[in-house]
mmCIF file of C-alpha atoms in Angstrom:
data_model
loop_
_atom_site.group_PDB
_atom_site.id
_atom_site.type_symbol
_atom_site.label_atom_id
_atom_site.label_comp_id
_atom_site.label_asym_id
_atom_site.label_seq_id
_atom_site.Cartn_x
_atom_site.Cartn_y
_atom_site.Cartn_z
ATOM 1 C CA ILE A 18 97.772 97.044 114.919
ATOM 2 C CA GLY A 19 100.991 95.199 115.743
ATOM 3 C CA GLN A 20 100.988 92.156 118.014
ATOM 4 C CA GLY A 21 101.749 93.138 121.615
ATOM 5 C CA THR A 22 101.429 96.852 120.944
ATOM 6 C CA ILE A 23 99.873 99.483 123.173
ATOM 7 C CA LEU A 24 96.455 100.613 121.943
ATOM 8 C CA GLN A 25 93.788 103.106 122.956
ATOM 9 C CA ILE A 26 90.053 102.418 123.023
ATOM 10 C CA TYR A 27 87.660 105.395 123.087
ATOM 11 C CA GLY A 28 83.982 105.493 123.980
ATOM 12 C CA THR A 29 81.539 106.335 126.764
ATOM 13 C CA ASN A 30 80.874 104.624 130.089
ATOM 14 C CA LEU A 31 83.919 102.400 129.624
ATOM 15 C CA SER A 32 84.562 102.535 133.366
ATOM 16 C CA ASN A 33 83.036 104.187 136.406
ATOM 17 C CA ALA A 34 86.158 106.185 137.266
ATOM 18 C CA PRO A 35 89.780 106.604 136.141
ATOM 19 C CA ALA A 36 92.204 103.939 137.347
ATOM 20 C CA THR A 37 95.850 103.228 136.534
ATOM 21 C CA ALA A 38 97.749 99.960 136.883
ATOM 22 C CA THR A 39 100.322 100.296 139.671
ATOM 23 C CA SER A 40 102.249 97.045 139.271
ATOM 24 C CA VAL A 41 103.303 94.415 136.752
ATOM 25 C CA PRO A 42 102.213 92.044 135.370
ATOM 26 C CA LEU A 43 99.430 94.338 134.214
ATOM 27 C CA PRO A 44 95.961 93.431 135.525
ATOM 28 C CA LEU A 45 93.236 91.976 133.318
ATOM 29 C CA THR A 46 90.576 93.852 135.296
ATOM 30 C CA LEU A 47 91.023 97.423 136.483
ATOM 31 C CA GLY A 48 88.372 99.355 138.408
ATOM 32 C CA GLY A 49 85.760 96.793 137.383
ATOM 33 C CA THR A 50 86.621 97.146 133.675
ATOM 34 C CA SER A 51 88.015 94.406 131.442
ATOM 35 C CA VAL A 52 88.708 94.068 127.703
ATOM 36 C CA THR A 53 88.693 91.015 125.453
ATOM 37 C CA ILE A 54 90.186 91.061 121.952
ATOM 38 C CA GLY A 55 89.629 88.061 119.732
ATOM 39 C CA GLY A 56 88.432 86.153 122.793
ATOM 40 C CA LEU A 57 91.656 86.888 124.676
ATOM 41 C CA PRO A 58 91.910 89.086 127.797
ATOM 42 C CA ALA A 59 93.898 92.280 127.188
ATOM 43 C CA PRO A 60 96.216 93.584 129.934
ATOM 44 C CA LEU A 61 95.254 97.077 131.067
ATOM 45 C CA TYR A 62 97.474 100.106 131.650
ATOM 46 C CA TYR A 63 94.693 102.629 132.296
ATOM 47 C CA VAL A 64 90.918 102.915 132.247
ATOM 48 C CA SER A 65 88.540 105.874 132.412
ATOM 49 C CA PRO A 66 84.945 106.514 131.365
ATOM 50 C CA ASN A 67 86.086 107.658 127.898
ATOM 51 C CA GLN A 68 89.454 105.949 127.270
ATOM 52 C CA ILE A 69 91.206 102.643 127.888
ATOM 53 C CA ASP A 70 94.897 101.937 127.308
ATOM 54 C CA ALA A 71 95.490 98.214 126.792
ATOM 55 C CA GLN A 72 97.996 95.786 125.302
ATOM 56 C CA LEU A 73 97.049 93.837 122.192
ATOM 57 C CA PRO A 74 97.706 90.143 122.972
ATOM 58 C CA TYR A 75 100.733 88.698 121.196
ATOM 59 C CA GLU A 76 98.725 85.548 120.395
ATOM 60 C CA LEU A 77 96.443 87.262 117.858
ATOM 61 C CA ALA A 78 97.352 85.993 114.389
ATOM 62 C CA PRO A 79 98.362 88.693 111.888
ATOM 63 C CA GLY A 80 95.795 89.394 109.209
ATOM 64 C CA ASN A 81 92.853 88.092 111.195
ATOM 65 C CA THR A 82 89.926 90.263 112.231
ATOM 66 C CA ALA A 83 89.320 90.289 115.980
ATOM 67 C CA GLN A 84 86.269 91.474 117.922
ATOM 68 C CA VAL A 85 86.857 93.904 120.784
ATOM 69 C CA PHE A 86 84.529 93.922 123.799
ATOM 70 C CA VAL A 87 84.699 96.135 126.894
ATOM 71 C CA SER A 88 82.999 95.052 130.097
ATOM 72 C CA ASN A 89 82.248 97.653 132.774
ATOM 73 C CA ASN A 90 81.120 95.861 135.921
ATOM 74 C CA GLY A 91 79.220 93.299 133.852
ATOM 75 C CA ALA A 92 77.782 95.673 131.238
ATOM 76 C CA VAL A 93 79.303 94.754 127.860
ATOM 77 C CA THR A 94 79.741 97.027 124.849
ATOM 78 C CA MET A 95 78.772 96.207 121.290
ATOM 79 C CA PRO A 96 81.725 94.620 119.440
ATOM 80 C CA THR A 97 84.259 96.618 117.449
ATOM 81 C CA SER A 98 86.525 94.974 114.858
ATOM 82 C CA ILE A 99 90.289 95.382 114.520
ATOM 83 C CA VAL A 100 92.888 93.581 112.415
ATOM 84 C CA ALA A 101 96.146 92.441 113.994
ATOM 85 C CA ALA A 102 99.398 92.889 112.069
ATOM 86 C CA ALA A 103 102.863 91.440 112.563
ATOM 87 C CA THR A 104 104.371 94.932 112.907
ATOM 88 C CA THR A 105 103.172 98.541 112.905
ATOM 89 C CA PRO A 106 106.171 100.599 114.046
ATOM 90 C CA GLY A 107 105.402 103.844 115.817
ATOM 91 C CA ILE A 108 107.954 106.231 117.315
ATOM 92 C CA ALA A 109 107.222 108.044 120.575
ATOM 93 C CA ALA A 110 107.038 111.770 119.825
ATOM 94 C CA PHE A 111 105.612 114.990 121.139
ATOM 95 C CA PRO A 112 102.580 116.561 119.391
ATOM 96 C CA THR A 113 105.030 118.873 117.574
ATOM 97 C CA GLY A 114 106.594 115.827 115.910
ATOM 98 C CA GLN A 115 109.833 116.087 117.882
ATOM 99 C CA ILE A 116 111.018 112.649 118.900
ATOM 100 C CA ILE A 117 111.067 111.522 122.538
ATOM 101 C CA ALA A 118 114.691 110.443 122.822
ATOM 102 C CA GLN A 119 117.459 110.369 125.402
ATOM 103 C CA HIS A 120 121.142 111.094 125.541
ATOM 104 C CA SER A 121 123.463 108.356 126.828
ATOM 105 C CA ASP A 122 122.989 109.763 130.362
ATOM 106 C CA TYR A 123 119.189 109.365 129.883
ATOM 107 C CA SER A 124 118.539 113.109 129.876
ATOM 108 C CA LEU A 125 115.976 114.246 127.329
ATOM 109 C CA ILE A 126 117.035 115.379 123.865
ATOM 110 C CA THR A 127 115.502 118.776 123.114
ATOM 111 C CA ALA A 128 116.057 121.726 120.808
ATOM 112 C CA THR A 129 118.235 123.277 123.516
ATOM 113 C CA ALA A 130 119.950 119.965 124.324
ATOM 114 C CA PRO A 131 120.245 118.387 120.866
ATOM 115 C CA ALA A 132 121.909 115.125 119.919
ATOM 116 C CA ALA A 133 125.525 115.412 118.868
ATOM 117 C CA PRO A 134 127.089 113.768 115.817
ATOM 118 C CA GLY A 135 128.798 110.543 116.936
ATOM 119 C CA GLU A 136 126.665 110.290 120.104
ATOM 120 C CA THR A 137 124.775 107.089 120.932
ATOM 121 C CA ILE A 138 121.154 107.850 121.796
ATOM 122 C CA VAL A 139 117.966 105.965 122.686
ATOM 123 C CA ILE A 140 114.541 106.299 121.067
ATOM 124 C CA TYR A 141 111.315 104.600 122.155
ATOM 125 C CA LEU A 142 108.675 102.866 120.049
ATOM 126 C CA ALA A 143 105.595 100.660 119.980
ATOM 127 C CA GLY A 144 104.417 98.064 117.513
ATOM 128 C CA LEU A 145 107.667 96.244 116.663
ATOM 129 C CA GLY A 146 105.896 92.921 117.103
ATOM 130 C CA VAL A 147 106.875 89.474 118.321
ATOM 131 C CA THR A 148 110.350 88.983 119.783
ATOM 132 C CA ASN A 149 112.864 86.146 119.630
ATOM 133 C CA HIS A 150 112.308 85.478 123.339
ATOM 134 C CA ALA A 151 108.594 85.208 124.051
ATOM 135 C CA VAL A 152 107.208 87.607 126.665
ATOM 136 C CA ALA A 153 103.813 86.964 128.236
ATOM 137 C CA ASP A 154 101.012 89.460 127.720
ATOM 138 C CA GLY A 155 101.175 92.142 130.408
ATOM 139 C CA ALA A 156 104.524 90.933 131.743
ATOM 140 C CA PRO A 157 107.575 93.170 132.190
ATOM 141 C CA SER A 158 110.204 92.715 129.500
ATOM 142 C CA PRO A 159 113.316 90.775 130.580
ATOM 143 C CA ALA A 160 116.802 92.214 131.002
ATOM 144 C CA SER A 161 118.376 88.802 130.399
ATOM 145 C CA PRO A 162 117.966 87.530 127.822
ATOM 146 C CA LEU A 163 117.015 90.697 125.972
ATOM 147 C CA ALA A 164 113.987 90.343 123.691
ATOM 148 C CA ASN A 165 114.712 91.473 120.117
ATOM 149 C CA PRO A 166 112.017 91.876 117.438
ATOM 150 C CA VAL A 167 111.867 88.991 114.973
ATOM 151 C CA VAL A 168 111.541 91.513 112.133
ATOM 152 C CA ALA A 169 114.615 93.749 112.385
ATOM 153 C CA PRO A 170 113.794 97.469 112.187
ATOM 154 C CA VAL A 171 115.523 99.761 109.687
ATOM 155 C CA LEU A 172 116.283 103.316 110.820
ATOM 156 C CA THR A 173 116.796 106.229 108.447
ATOM 157 C CA LEU A 174 117.949 109.760 109.183
ATOM 158 C CA ASN A 175 117.139 112.247 106.433
ATOM 159 C CA GLY A 176 116.505 109.262 104.165
ATOM 160 C CA LEU A 177 119.872 107.591 104.792
ATOM 161 C CA SER A 178 120.115 104.240 106.562
ATOM 162 C CA VAL A 179 121.751 104.324 110.010
ATOM 163 C CA PRO A 180 123.113 101.175 111.733
ATOM 164 C CA VAL A 181 121.140 100.045 114.805
ATOM 165 C CA SER A 182 123.236 98.912 117.781
ATOM 166 C CA PHE A 183 120.259 97.530 119.733
ATOM 167 C CA SER A 184 116.547 97.071 119.152
ATOM 168 C CA GLY A 185 114.175 95.300 121.497
ATOM 169 C CA LEU A 186 111.756 95.496 124.361
ATOM 170 C CA THR A 187 112.780 97.916 127.114
ATOM 171 C CA PRO A 188 113.666 95.850 130.221
ATOM 172 C CA GLY A 189 111.095 96.215 132.997
ATOM 173 C CA ALA A 190 108.482 97.897 130.791
ATOM 174 C CA VAL A 191 105.387 96.346 129.177
ATOM 175 C CA GLY A 192 104.957 96.616 125.410
ATOM 176 C CA LEU A 193 107.592 99.352 125.073
ATOM 177 C CA TYR A 194 110.473 98.970 122.611
ATOM 178 C CA GLN A 195 113.676 100.928 122.211
ATOM 179 C CA ILE A 196 116.348 101.433 119.585
ATOM 180 C CA ASN A 197 119.898 102.477 120.449
ATOM 181 C CA PHE A 198 121.983 103.946 117.643
ATOM 182 C CA GLN A 199 124.899 106.264 116.961
ATOM 183 C CA VAL A 200 124.071 109.562 115.302
ATOM 184 C CA PRO A 201 126.263 109.669 112.164
ATOM 185 C CA LYS A 202 129.454 111.635 112.720
ATOM 186 C CA ASN A 203 128.762 113.587 109.539
ATOM 187 C CA ALA A 204 125.159 114.437 110.462
ATOM 188 C CA ALA A 205 124.255 117.997 109.546
ATOM 189 C CA ASN A 206 123.270 120.509 112.201
ATOM 190 C CA GLY A 207 119.577 121.244 112.553
ATOM 191 C CA ASP A 208 116.327 119.295 112.573
ATOM 192 C CA THR A 209 116.691 115.877 110.943
ATOM 193 C CA GLN A 210 113.894 113.514 109.949
ATOM 194 C CA LEU A 211 113.992 110.099 111.636
ATOM 195 C CA VAL A 212 111.850 107.176 110.448
ATOM 196 C CA VAL A 213 111.802 103.485 111.414
ATOM 197 C CA SER A 214 110.422 100.783 109.131
ATOM 198 C CA GLN A 215 109.828 97.033 109.234
ATOM 199 C CA SER A 216 109.028 94.896 106.192
ATOM 200 C CA GLY A 217 108.458 98.074 104.219
ATOM 201 C CA ILE A 218 105.982 99.524 106.741
ATOM 202 C CA ALA A 219 107.142 102.992 107.793
ATOM 203 C CA SER A 220 106.558 104.626 111.150
ATOM 204 C CA ASN A 221 105.516 108.198 111.725
ATOM 205 C CA ALA A 222 108.184 110.720 110.648
ATOM 206 C CA THR A 223 109.793 112.412 113.642
ATOM 207 C CA ILE A 224 112.176 115.318 114.172
ATOM 208 C CA LEU A 225 115.563 114.769 115.827
ATOM 209 C CA PRO A 226 117.472 117.988 116.609
ATOM 210 C CA VAL A 227 121.207 117.610 115.976
ATOM 211 C CA HIS A 228 124.019 120.046 116.706
ATOM 212 C CA ASN A 229 127.754 119.672 116.934
#
Protein backbone atom coordinates (compact mmCIF):
# COMPACT_ATOMS: atom_id res chain seq x y z
CA ILE A 1 0.00 0.00 0.00
CA GLY A 2 1.49 3.33 -1.08
CA GLN A 3 2.54 5.93 1.48
CA GLY A 4 -0.24 8.46 2.08
CA THR A 5 -2.83 6.46 0.17
CA ILE A 6 -6.48 5.96 1.03
CA LEU A 7 -7.19 2.49 2.42
CA GLN A 8 -10.19 0.51 3.62
CA ILE A 9 -10.30 -1.65 6.74
CA TYR A 10 -13.07 -4.26 7.05
CA GLY A 11 -14.27 -6.12 10.12
CA THR A 12 -16.98 -6.18 12.78
CA ASN A 13 -17.71 -3.80 15.65
CA LEU A 14 -15.19 -1.30 14.30
CA SER A 15 -17.41 1.55 15.48
CA ASN A 16 -20.76 1.96 17.17
CA ALA A 17 -22.34 3.85 14.28
CA PRO A 18 -21.42 5.33 10.88
CA ALA A 19 -19.64 8.69 10.98
CA THR A 20 -18.00 10.80 8.27
CA ALA A 21 -15.32 13.46 8.65
CA THR A 22 -16.82 16.87 7.87
CA SER A 23 -13.71 19.05 7.88
CA VAL A 24 -9.97 19.03 7.25
CA PRO A 25 -7.46 18.26 8.60
CA LEU A 26 -9.03 14.84 8.98
CA PRO A 27 -9.66 13.76 12.59
CA LEU A 28 -7.64 11.03 14.31
CA THR A 29 -10.73 9.92 16.24
CA LEU A 30 -14.18 9.70 14.68
CA GLY A 31 -17.27 8.54 16.56
CA GLY A 32 -15.07 7.07 19.29
CA THR A 33 -13.01 5.05 16.78
CA SER A 34 -9.30 5.48 16.08
CA VAL A 35 -6.70 3.59 14.02
CA THR A 36 -2.96 3.19 14.52
CA ILE A 37 -0.68 1.84 11.79
CA GLY A 38 2.91 1.09 12.67
CA GLY A 39 2.41 3.02 15.90
CA LEU A 40 1.24 6.12 14.03
CA PRO A 41 -2.31 7.56 14.18
CA ALA A 42 -4.14 7.30 10.85
CA PRO A 43 -6.42 10.17 9.76
CA LEU A 44 -10.01 9.02 9.25
CA TYR A 45 -12.38 9.77 6.38
CA TYR A 46 -15.21 7.45 7.47
CA VAL A 47 -16.01 4.84 10.09
CA SER A 48 -18.83 2.32 10.45
CA PRO A 49 -19.30 -0.97 12.30
CA ASN A 50 -17.96 -2.93 9.30
CA GLN A 51 -15.70 -0.51 7.38
CA ILE A 52 -13.17 2.24 8.01
CA ASP A 53 -11.67 4.54 5.38
CA ALA A 54 -8.33 5.93 6.55
CA GLN A 55 -5.13 7.47 5.23
CA LEU A 56 -1.90 5.50 5.46
CA PRO A 57 0.66 7.79 7.17
CA TYR A 58 3.34 9.12 4.84
CA GLU A 59 5.98 8.41 7.52
CA LEU A 60 5.76 4.62 7.19
CA ALA A 61 8.96 3.38 5.55
CA PRO A 62 8.48 1.41 2.32
CA GLY A 63 9.10 -2.31 2.63
CA ASN A 64 8.47 -2.45 6.36
CA THR A 65 5.67 -4.47 7.91
CA ALA A 66 3.33 -2.40 10.07
CA GLN A 67 0.75 -3.55 12.62
CA VAL A 68 -2.77 -2.15 12.29
CA PHE A 69 -4.95 -1.69 15.38
CA VAL A 70 -8.50 -0.33 15.58
CA SER A 71 -9.82 1.07 18.84
CA ASN A 72 -13.58 1.40 19.33
CA ASN A 73 -14.22 3.40 22.50
CA GLY A 74 -11.28 1.71 24.22
CA ALA A 75 -11.83 -1.83 22.90
CA VAL A 76 -8.86 -2.73 20.68
CA THR A 77 -8.80 -5.26 17.85
CA MET A 78 -6.20 -7.95 17.34
CA PRO A 79 -3.37 -6.66 15.10
CA THR A 80 -3.36 -7.04 11.33
CA SER A 81 -0.16 -6.67 9.29
CA ILE A 82 0.33 -4.57 6.16
CA VAL A 83 3.42 -3.61 4.17
CA ALA A 84 3.92 -0.01 3.06
CA ALA A 85 5.23 0.69 -0.44
CA ALA A 86 6.64 3.81 -2.05
CA THR A 87 3.93 3.77 -4.74
CA THR A 88 0.89 1.67 -5.65
CA PRO A 89 -0.92 3.65 -8.35
CA GLY A 90 -4.66 3.14 -8.58
CA ILE A 91 -7.02 4.94 -10.96
CA ALA A 92 -10.50 5.96 -9.83
CA ALA A 93 -13.02 3.99 -11.89
CA PHE A 94 -16.57 2.76 -11.83
CA PRO A 95 -17.27 -0.95 -11.18
CA THR A 96 -17.62 -1.39 -14.97
CA GLY A 97 -13.97 -0.36 -15.37
CA GLN A 98 -14.82 2.98 -16.98
CA ILE A 99 -12.52 5.68 -15.68
CA ILE A 100 -13.78 8.52 -13.48
CA ALA A 101 -12.51 11.48 -15.49
CA GLN A 102 -13.53 15.03 -16.31
CA HIS A 103 -13.59 17.28 -19.32
CA SER A 104 -11.81 20.65 -19.08
CA ASP A 105 -15.10 22.17 -17.80
CA TYR A 106 -15.11 19.50 -15.03
CA SER A 107 -18.17 17.71 -16.41
CA LEU A 108 -17.97 13.93 -16.25
CA ILE A 109 -16.64 11.92 -19.19
CA THR A 110 -19.12 9.19 -20.09
CA ALA A 111 -19.99 6.96 -23.02
CA THR A 112 -22.47 9.62 -24.15
CA ALA A 113 -20.06 12.48 -23.40
CA PRO A 114 -16.71 10.96 -24.42
CA ALA A 115 -13.31 12.60 -24.46
CA ALA A 116 -12.33 14.18 -27.75
CA PRO A 117 -8.97 13.78 -29.49
CA GLY A 118 -6.81 16.81 -28.63
CA GLU A 119 -8.83 17.60 -25.48
CA THR A 120 -7.11 18.07 -22.12
CA ILE A 121 -8.81 15.99 -19.43
CA VAL A 122 -8.36 15.16 -15.74
CA ILE A 123 -8.22 11.72 -14.13
CA TYR A 124 -8.05 10.94 -10.41
CA LEU A 125 -5.86 8.44 -8.57
CA ALA A 126 -4.58 7.17 -5.24
CA GLY A 127 -1.26 5.71 -4.21
CA LEU A 128 1.20 7.94 -6.09
CA GLY A 129 3.28 8.27 -2.94
CA VAL A 130 5.43 10.97 -1.39
CA THR A 131 5.52 14.40 -3.03
CA ASN A 132 8.25 16.97 -3.54
CA HIS A 133 6.49 19.30 -1.10
CA ALA A 134 5.68 17.43 2.10
CA VAL A 135 2.01 17.39 3.13
CA ALA A 136 1.04 16.43 6.67
CA ASP A 137 -1.08 13.34 7.26
CA GLY A 138 -4.76 14.26 7.04
CA ALA A 139 -4.06 17.78 5.78
CA PRO A 140 -5.59 19.27 2.63
CA SER A 141 -3.21 19.38 -0.32
CA PRO A 142 -1.82 22.84 -1.15
CA ALA A 143 -2.64 24.88 -4.24
CA SER A 144 0.67 26.75 -3.98
CA PRO A 145 3.13 25.24 -4.23
CA LEU A 146 1.58 22.24 -5.95
CA ALA A 147 2.72 18.88 -4.59
CA ASN A 148 4.06 16.58 -7.33
CA PRO A 149 4.89 12.89 -6.77
CA VAL A 150 8.61 12.21 -6.36
CA VAL A 151 8.25 9.20 -8.68
CA ALA A 152 6.83 10.57 -11.94
CA PRO A 153 3.88 8.56 -13.27
CA VAL A 154 3.84 7.21 -16.83
CA LEU A 155 0.49 7.17 -18.63
CA THR A 156 -0.32 4.88 -21.55
CA LEU A 157 -3.36 4.84 -23.81
CA ASN A 158 -3.82 1.59 -25.71
CA GLY A 159 -0.22 0.76 -24.80
CA LEU A 160 1.27 3.99 -26.17
CA SER A 161 2.90 6.53 -23.87
CA VAL A 162 1.06 9.86 -23.53
CA PRO A 163 2.74 13.03 -22.18
CA VAL A 164 1.49 14.18 -18.76
CA SER A 165 0.96 17.93 -18.37
CA PHE A 166 0.41 17.77 -14.60
CA SER A 167 0.52 15.12 -11.90
CA GLY A 168 0.14 15.75 -8.20
CA LEU A 169 -2.11 15.99 -5.20
CA THR A 170 -5.48 17.61 -5.89
CA PRO A 171 -5.55 20.99 -4.09
CA GLY A 172 -7.90 21.01 -1.10
CA ALA A 173 -8.34 17.22 -1.03
CA VAL A 174 -6.67 14.69 1.28
CA GLY A 175 -4.72 11.81 -0.26
CA LEU A 176 -6.25 12.33 -3.72
CA TYR A 177 -4.02 12.73 -6.78
CA GLN A 178 -4.81 13.86 -10.30
CA ILE A 179 -3.21 13.69 -13.72
CA ASN A 180 -3.97 16.22 -16.46
CA PHE A 181 -3.13 15.20 -20.01
CA GLN A 182 -4.08 15.82 -23.62
CA VAL A 183 -5.83 12.98 -25.41
CA PRO A 184 -3.70 12.31 -28.52
CA LYS A 185 -5.07 14.06 -31.59
CA ASN A 186 -4.83 10.79 -33.51
CA ALA A 187 -6.63 8.73 -30.86
CA ALA A 188 -9.05 6.24 -32.38
CA ASN A 189 -12.76 6.44 -31.68
CA GLY A 190 -14.15 3.98 -29.16
CA ASP A 191 -13.15 2.57 -25.79
CA THR A 192 -9.43 2.97 -25.11
CA GLN A 193 -7.43 1.33 -22.34
CA LEU A 194 -5.72 3.75 -19.94
CA VAL A 195 -3.06 2.61 -17.45
CA VAL A 196 -0.73 4.56 -15.14
CA SER A 197 2.53 3.12 -13.83
CA GLN A 198 5.33 4.16 -11.49
CA SER A 199 8.69 2.39 -11.23
CA GLY A 200 7.26 -0.44 -13.30
CA ILE A 201 4.22 -0.92 -11.03
CA ALA A 202 1.05 -0.72 -13.13
CA SER A 203 -2.32 0.53 -11.97
CA ASN A 204 -5.65 -1.07 -12.71
CA ALA A 205 -6.57 -0.94 -16.42
CA THR A 206 -9.42 1.48 -17.07
CA ILE A 207 -11.64 2.34 -20.03
CA LEU A 208 -11.63 5.86 -21.49
CA PRO A 209 -14.33 6.46 -24.14
CA VAL A 210 -13.05 8.63 -26.99
CA HIS A 211 -14.95 10.08 -29.94
CA ASN A 212 -14.18 12.82 -32.40
